[in-house]
PDB file of C-alpha atoms and ligand atoms in Angstrom:
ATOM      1  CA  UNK A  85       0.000   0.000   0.000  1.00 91.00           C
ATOM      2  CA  UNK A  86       1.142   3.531  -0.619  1.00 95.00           C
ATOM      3  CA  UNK A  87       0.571   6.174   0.912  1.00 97.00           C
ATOM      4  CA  UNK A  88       1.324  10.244   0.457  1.00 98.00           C
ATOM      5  CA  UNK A  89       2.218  12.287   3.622  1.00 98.00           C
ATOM      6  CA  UNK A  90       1.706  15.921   2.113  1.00 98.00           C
ATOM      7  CA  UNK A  91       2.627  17.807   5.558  1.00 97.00           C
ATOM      8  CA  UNK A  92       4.871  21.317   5.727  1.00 97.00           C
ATOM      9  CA  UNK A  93       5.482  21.060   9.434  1.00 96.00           C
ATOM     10  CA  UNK A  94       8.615  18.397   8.961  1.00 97.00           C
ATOM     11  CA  UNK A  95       9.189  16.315  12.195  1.00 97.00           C
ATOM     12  CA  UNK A  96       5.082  15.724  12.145  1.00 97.00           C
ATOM     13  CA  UNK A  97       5.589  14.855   8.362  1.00 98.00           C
ATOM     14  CA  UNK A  98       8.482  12.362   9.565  1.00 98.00           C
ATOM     15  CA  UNK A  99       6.733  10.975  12.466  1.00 98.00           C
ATOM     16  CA  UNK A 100       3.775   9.866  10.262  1.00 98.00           C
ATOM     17  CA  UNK A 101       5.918   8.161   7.433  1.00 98.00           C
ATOM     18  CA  UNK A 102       7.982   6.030   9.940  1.00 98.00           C
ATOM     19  CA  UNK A 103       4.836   5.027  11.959  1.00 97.00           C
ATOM     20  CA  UNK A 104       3.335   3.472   8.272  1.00 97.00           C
ATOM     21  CA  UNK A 105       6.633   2.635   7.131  1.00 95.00           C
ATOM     22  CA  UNK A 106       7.155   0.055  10.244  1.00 95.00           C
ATOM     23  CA  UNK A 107       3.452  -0.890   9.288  1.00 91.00           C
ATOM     24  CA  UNK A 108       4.614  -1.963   6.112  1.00 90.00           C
ATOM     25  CA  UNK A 109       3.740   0.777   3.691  1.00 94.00           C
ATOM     26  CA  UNK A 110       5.123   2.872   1.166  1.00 94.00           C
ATOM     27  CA  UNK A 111       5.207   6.560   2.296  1.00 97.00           C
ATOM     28  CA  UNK A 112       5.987   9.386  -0.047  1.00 96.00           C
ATOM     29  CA  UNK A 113       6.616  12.662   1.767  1.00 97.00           C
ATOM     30  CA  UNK A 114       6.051  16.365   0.400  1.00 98.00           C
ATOM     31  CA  UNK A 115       6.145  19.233   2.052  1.00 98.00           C
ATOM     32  CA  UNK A 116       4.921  22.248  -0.254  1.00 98.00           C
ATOM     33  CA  UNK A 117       1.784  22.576  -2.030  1.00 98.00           C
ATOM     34  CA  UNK A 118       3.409  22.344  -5.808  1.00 98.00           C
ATOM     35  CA  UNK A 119       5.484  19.057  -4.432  1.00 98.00           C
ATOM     36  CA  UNK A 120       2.200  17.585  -3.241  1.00 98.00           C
ATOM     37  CA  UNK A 121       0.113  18.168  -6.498  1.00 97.00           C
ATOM     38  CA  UNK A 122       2.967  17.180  -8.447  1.00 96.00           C
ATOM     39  CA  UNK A 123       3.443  14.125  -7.099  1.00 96.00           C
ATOM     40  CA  UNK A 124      -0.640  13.471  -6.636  1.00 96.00           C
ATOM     41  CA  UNK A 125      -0.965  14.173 -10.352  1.00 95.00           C
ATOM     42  CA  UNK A 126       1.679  11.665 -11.736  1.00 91.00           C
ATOM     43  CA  UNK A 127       1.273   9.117  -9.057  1.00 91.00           C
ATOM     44  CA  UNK A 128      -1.365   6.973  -7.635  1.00 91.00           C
ATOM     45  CA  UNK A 129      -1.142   6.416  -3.893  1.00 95.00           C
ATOM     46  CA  UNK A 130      -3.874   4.680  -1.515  1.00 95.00           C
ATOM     47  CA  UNK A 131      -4.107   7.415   0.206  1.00 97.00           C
ATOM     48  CA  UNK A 132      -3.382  10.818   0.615  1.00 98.00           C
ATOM     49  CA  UNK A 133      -2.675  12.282   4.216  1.00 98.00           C
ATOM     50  CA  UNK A 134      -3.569  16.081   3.151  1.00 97.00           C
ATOM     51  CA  UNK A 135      -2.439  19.245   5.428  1.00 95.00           C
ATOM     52  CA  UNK A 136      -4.322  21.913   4.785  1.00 92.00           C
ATOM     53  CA  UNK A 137      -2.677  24.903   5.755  1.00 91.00           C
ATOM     54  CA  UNK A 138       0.491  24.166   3.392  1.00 95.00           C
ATOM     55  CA  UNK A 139       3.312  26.702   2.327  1.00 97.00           C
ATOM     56  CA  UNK A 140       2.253  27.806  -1.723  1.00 97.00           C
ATOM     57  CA  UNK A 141      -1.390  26.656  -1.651  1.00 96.00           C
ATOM     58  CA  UNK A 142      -4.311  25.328   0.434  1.00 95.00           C
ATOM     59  CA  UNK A 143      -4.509  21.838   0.949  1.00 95.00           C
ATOM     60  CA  UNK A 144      -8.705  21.985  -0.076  1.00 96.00           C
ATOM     61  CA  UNK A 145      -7.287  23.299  -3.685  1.00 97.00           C
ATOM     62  CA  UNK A 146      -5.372  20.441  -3.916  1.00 97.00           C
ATOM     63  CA  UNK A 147      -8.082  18.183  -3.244  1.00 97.00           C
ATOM     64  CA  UNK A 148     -10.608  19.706  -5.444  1.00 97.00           C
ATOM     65  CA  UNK A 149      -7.931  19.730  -8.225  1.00 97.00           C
ATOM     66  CA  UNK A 150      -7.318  16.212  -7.710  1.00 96.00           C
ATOM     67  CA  UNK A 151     -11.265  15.510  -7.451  1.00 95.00           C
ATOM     68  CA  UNK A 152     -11.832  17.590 -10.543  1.00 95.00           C
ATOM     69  CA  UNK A 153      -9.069  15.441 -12.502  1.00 94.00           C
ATOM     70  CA  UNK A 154     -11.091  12.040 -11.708  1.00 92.00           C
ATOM     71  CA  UNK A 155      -8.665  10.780  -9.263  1.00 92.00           C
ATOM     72  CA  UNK A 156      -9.914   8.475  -6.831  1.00 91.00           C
ATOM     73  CA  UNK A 157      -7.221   8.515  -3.892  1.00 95.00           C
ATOM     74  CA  UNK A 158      -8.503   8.317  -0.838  1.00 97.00           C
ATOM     75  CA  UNK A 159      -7.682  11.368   1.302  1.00 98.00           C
ATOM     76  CA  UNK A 160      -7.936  11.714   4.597  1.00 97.00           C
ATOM     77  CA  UNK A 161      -7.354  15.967   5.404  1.00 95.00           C
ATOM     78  CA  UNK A 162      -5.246  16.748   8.490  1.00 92.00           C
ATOM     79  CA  UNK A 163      -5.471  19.983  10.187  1.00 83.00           C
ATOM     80  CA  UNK A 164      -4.431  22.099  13.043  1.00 76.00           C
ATOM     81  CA  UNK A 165      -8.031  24.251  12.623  1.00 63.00           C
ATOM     82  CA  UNK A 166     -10.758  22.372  13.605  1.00 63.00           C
ATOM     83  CA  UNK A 167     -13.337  24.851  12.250  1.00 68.00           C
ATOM     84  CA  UNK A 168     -16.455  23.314  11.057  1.00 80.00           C
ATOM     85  CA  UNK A 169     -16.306  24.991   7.460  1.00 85.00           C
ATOM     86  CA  UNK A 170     -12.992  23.449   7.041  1.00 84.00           C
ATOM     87  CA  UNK A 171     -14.775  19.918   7.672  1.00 82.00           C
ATOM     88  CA  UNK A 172     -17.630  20.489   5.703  1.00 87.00           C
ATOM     89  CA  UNK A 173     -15.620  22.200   2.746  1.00 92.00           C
ATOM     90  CA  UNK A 174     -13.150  18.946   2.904  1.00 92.00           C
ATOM     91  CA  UNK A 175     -15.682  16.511   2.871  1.00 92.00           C
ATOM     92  CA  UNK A 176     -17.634  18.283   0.188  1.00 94.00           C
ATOM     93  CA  UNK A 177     -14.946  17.926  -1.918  1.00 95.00           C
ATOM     94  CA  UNK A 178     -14.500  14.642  -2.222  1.00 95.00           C
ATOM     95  CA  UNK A 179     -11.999  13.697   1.117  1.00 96.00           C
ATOM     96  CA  UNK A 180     -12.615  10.426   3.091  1.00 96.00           C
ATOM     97  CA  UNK A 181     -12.195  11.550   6.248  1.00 95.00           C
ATOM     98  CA  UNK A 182     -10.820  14.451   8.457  1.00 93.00           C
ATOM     99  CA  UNK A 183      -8.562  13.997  11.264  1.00 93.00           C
ATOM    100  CA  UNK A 184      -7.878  17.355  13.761  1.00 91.00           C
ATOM    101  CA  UNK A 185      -4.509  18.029  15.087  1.00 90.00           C
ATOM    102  CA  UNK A 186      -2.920  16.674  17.362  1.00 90.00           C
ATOM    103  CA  UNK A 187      -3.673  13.679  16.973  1.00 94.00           C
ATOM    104  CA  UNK A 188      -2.508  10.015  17.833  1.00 96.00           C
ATOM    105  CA  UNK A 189      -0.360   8.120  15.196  1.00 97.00           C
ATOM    106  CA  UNK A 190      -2.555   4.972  16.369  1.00 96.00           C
ATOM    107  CA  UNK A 191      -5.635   6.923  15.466  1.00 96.00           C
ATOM    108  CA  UNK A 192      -4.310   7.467  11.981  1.00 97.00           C
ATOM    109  CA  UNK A 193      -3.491   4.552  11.630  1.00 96.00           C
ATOM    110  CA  UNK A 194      -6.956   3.724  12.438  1.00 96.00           C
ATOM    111  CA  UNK A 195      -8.864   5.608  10.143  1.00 96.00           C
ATOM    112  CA  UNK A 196      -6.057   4.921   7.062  1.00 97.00           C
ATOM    113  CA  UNK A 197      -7.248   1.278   7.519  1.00 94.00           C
ATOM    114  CA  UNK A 198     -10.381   1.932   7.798  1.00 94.00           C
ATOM    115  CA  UNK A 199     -10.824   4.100   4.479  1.00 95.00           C
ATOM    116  CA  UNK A 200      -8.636   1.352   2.644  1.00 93.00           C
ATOM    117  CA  UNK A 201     -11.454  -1.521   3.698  1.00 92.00           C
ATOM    118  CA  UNK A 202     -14.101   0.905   2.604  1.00 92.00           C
ATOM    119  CA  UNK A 203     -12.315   1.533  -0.401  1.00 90.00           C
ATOM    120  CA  UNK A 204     -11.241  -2.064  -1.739  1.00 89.00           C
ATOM    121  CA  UNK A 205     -13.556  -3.987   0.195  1.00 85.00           C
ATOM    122  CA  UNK A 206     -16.582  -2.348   0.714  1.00 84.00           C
ATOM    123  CA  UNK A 207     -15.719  -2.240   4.684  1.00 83.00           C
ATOM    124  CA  UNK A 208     -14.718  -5.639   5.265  1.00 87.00           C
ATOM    125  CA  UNK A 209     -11.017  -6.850   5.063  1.00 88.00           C
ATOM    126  CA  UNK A 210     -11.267  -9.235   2.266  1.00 92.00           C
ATOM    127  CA  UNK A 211     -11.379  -8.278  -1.597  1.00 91.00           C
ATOM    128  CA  UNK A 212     -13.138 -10.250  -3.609  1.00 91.00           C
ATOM    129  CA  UNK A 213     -12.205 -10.621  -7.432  1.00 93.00           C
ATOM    130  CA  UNK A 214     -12.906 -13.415  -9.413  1.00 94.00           C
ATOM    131  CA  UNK A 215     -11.530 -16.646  -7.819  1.00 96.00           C
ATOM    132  CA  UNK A 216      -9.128 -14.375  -5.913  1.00 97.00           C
ATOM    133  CA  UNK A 217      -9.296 -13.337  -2.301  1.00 96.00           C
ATOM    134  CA  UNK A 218      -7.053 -10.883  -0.833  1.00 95.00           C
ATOM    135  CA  UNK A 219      -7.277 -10.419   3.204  1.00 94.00           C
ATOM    136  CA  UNK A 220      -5.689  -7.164   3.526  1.00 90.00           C
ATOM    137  CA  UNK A 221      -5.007  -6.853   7.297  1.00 86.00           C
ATOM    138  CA  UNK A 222      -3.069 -10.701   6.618  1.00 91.00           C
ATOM    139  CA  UNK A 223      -2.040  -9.836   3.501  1.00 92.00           C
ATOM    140  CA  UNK A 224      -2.927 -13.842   2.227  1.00 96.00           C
ATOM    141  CA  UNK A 225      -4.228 -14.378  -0.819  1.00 97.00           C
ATOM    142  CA  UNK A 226      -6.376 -17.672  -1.562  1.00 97.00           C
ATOM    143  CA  UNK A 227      -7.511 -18.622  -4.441  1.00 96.00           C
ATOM    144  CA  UNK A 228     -10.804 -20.846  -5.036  1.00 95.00           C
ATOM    145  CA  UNK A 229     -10.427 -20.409  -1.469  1.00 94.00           C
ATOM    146  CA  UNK A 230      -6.912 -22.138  -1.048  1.00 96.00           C
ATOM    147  CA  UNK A 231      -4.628 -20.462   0.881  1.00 97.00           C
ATOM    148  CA  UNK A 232      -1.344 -19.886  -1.735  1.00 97.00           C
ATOM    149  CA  UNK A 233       1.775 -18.181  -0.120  1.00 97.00           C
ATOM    150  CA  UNK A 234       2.265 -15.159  -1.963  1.00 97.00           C
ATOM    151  CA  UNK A 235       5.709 -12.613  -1.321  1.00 96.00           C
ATOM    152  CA  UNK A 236       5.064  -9.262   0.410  1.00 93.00           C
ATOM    153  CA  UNK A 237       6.134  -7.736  -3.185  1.00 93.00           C
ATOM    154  CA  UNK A 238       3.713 -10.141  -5.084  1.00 96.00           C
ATOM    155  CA  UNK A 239       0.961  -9.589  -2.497  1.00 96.00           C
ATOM    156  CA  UNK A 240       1.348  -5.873  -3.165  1.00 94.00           C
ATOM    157  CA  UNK A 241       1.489  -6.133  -7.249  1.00 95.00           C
ATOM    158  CA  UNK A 242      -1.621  -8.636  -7.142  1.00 96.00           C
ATOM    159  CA  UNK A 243      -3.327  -6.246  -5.235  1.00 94.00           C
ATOM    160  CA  UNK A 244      -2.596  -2.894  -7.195  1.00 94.00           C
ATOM    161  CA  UNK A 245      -3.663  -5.155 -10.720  1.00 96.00           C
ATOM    162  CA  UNK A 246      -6.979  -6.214  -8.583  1.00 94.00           C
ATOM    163  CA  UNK A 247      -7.378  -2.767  -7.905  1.00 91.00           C
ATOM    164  CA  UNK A 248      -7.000  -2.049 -11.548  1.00 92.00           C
ATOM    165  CA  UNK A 249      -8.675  -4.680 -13.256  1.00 93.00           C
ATOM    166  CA  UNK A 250      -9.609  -5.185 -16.456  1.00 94.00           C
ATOM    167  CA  UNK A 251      -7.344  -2.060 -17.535  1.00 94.00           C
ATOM    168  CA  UNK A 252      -3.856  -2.322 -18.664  1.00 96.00           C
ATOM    169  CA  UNK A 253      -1.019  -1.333 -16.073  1.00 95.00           C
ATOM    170  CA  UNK A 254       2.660  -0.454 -17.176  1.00 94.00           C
ATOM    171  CA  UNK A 255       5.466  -1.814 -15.820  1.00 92.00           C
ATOM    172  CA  UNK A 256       6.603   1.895 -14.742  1.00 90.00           C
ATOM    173  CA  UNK A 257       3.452   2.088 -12.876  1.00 91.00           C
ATOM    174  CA  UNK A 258       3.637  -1.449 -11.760  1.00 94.00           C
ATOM    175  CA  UNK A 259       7.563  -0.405 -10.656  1.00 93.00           C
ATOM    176  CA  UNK A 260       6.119   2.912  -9.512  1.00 90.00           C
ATOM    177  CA  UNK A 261       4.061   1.499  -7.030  1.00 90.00           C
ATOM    178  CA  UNK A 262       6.355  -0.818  -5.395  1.00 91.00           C
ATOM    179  CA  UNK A 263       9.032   0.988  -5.084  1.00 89.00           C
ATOM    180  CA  UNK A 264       7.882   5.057  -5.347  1.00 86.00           C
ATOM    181  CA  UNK A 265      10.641   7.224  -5.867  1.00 80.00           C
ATOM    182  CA  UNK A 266      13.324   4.564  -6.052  1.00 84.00           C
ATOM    183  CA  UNK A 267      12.197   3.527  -9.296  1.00 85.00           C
ATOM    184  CA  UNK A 268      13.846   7.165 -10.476  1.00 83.00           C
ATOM    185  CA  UNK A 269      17.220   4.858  -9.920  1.00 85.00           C
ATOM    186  CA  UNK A 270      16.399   1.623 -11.565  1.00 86.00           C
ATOM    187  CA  UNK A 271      17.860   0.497 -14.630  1.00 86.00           C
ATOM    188  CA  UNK A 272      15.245  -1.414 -15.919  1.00 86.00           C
ATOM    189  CA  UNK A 273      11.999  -2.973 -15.181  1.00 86.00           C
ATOM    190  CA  UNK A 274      12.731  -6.499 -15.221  1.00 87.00           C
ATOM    191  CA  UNK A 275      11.892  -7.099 -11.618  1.00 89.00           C
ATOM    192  CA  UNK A 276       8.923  -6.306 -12.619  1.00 92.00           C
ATOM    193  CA  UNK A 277       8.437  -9.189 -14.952  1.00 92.00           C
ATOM    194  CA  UNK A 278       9.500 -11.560 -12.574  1.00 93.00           C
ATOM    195  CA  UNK A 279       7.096 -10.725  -9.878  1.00 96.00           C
ATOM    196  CA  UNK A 280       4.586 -11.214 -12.907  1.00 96.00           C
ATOM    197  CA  UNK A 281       6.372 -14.189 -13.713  1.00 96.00           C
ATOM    198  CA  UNK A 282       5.825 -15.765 -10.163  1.00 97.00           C
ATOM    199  CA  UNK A 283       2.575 -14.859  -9.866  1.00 97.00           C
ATOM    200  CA  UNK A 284       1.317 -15.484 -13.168  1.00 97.00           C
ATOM    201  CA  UNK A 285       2.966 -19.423 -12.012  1.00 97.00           C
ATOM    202  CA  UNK A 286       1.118 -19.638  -8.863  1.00 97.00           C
ATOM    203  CA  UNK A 287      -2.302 -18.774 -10.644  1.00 97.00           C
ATOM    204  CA  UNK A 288      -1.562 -20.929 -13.512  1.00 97.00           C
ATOM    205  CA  UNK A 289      -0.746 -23.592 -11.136  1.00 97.00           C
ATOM    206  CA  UNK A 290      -4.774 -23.371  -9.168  1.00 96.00           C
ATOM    207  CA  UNK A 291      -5.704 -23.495 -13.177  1.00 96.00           C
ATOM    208  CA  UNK A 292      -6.450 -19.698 -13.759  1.00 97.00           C
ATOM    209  CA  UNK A 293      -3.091 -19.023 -15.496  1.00 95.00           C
ATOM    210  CA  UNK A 294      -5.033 -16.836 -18.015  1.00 96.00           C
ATOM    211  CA  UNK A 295      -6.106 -14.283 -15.669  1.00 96.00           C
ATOM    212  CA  UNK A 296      -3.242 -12.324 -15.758  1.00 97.00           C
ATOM    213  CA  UNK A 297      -1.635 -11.311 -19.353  1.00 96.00           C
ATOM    214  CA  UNK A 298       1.309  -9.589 -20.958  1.00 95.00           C
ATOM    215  CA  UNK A 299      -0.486  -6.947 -23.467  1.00 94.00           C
ATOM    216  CA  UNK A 300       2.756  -6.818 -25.581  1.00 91.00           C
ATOM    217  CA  UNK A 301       4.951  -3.295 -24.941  1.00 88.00           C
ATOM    218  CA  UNK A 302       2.652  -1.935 -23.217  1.00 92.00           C
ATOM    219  CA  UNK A 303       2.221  -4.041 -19.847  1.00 95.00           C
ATOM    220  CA  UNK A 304      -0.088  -5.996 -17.865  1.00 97.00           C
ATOM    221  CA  UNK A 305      -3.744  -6.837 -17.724  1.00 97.00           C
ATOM    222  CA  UNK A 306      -5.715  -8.826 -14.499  1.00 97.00           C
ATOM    223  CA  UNK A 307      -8.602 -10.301 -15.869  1.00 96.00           C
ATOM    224  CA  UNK A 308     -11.632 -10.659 -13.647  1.00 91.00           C
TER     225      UNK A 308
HETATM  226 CA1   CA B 143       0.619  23.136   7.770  1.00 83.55          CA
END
């Protein structure tokens, strides 16, 4: 899972990517306005942990500009004024949820979870798709309800082509999303294609090898 920590006040910012980096996501920091819309626009994250008092802009632009551009990121606004517009304004526009400052990293965590059941598994922990099951507190994956031991990085690219389904996804964006910024220093892709490799094995294996298929130069398609 990835998420975006768009935060100007920098030991908060810190705080909150170490907590969900022990937790076993991928946290992308920015600290500015243009950095956080920058990296919203070319990027897709699980969700976005939104300031809104930011230096350059106001976190609610950023939202509705995101909102406006058909993103679906879940955002969750963060925010040292607890004024009632702010709320309303923020929720309006599309966020998740709204979280007042200061606040406990536990409760974060919290509500992060929650909005990632609500949004890839209608509130429960499991997502469904096709013969697959994903049980995203466990991360297991069964399929025709048989457990089959997955790799944190497979268990993580099954779940981003679930979440994408039926839609061709790039290796760059594939890459992108395990591995964020890194990816910048990579020479090539072809980790990529042996995480597909692997899992494209261990679904052939329970008979449902076609589900997941090279679309030649231009990436990968999950089938459901
Ligand atoms: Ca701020």
């Amino acid at each position: 899972m990835k998420l975006l920590i768009i935060e100007d006040e920098h030991s908060l910012r810190e705080s909150i990517a170490q907590y969900f980096t022990e937790g076993g996501f991928l946290c992308e920091q920015a600290g500015t306005f243009q950095e956080g819309i920058q990296k919203a626009d070319n990027f897709q994250y699980d969700c976005i942990i939104l300031d809104i008092n930011l230096p350059g802009g106001n976190g609610l632009e950023l939202l509705d500009h995101l909102r406006k551009d058909k993103k679906t990121d879940g955002v969750i606004i963060i925010s040292a004024r607890d004024a009632v517009e702010d709320r309303i304004t923020g929720l309006d526009l599309g966020a998740d949820d709204y979280i007042t400052k200061p606040f406990h990293l536990s409760e974060l965590n919290a509500r992060v979870k929650s909005l990632l059941r609500r949004k890839y598994a209608a509130g429960s922990n499991t997502m469904q798709a096709g013969v697959l099951q994903l049980d995203l507190s466990a991360k297991t994956i069964t399929i025709d309800n048989i457990l089959v031991p997955f790799t944190k990085n497979e268990f993580e690219l099954l779940m981003f082509l679930v979440t994408n389904q039926n839609r061709v996804v790039s290796r760059q964006a594939i890459a992108e999303h395990l591995y964020g910024e890194q990816t910048d220093n990579f020479a090539s892709f072809d980790f990529v294609y042996s995480h597909i490799k692997n899992i494209k094995r261990k679904l052939k294996e329970k008979g449902h090898g076609d589900m997941l298929q090279a679309v030649y130069g231009l990436g990968y398609k999950l089938t459901v």
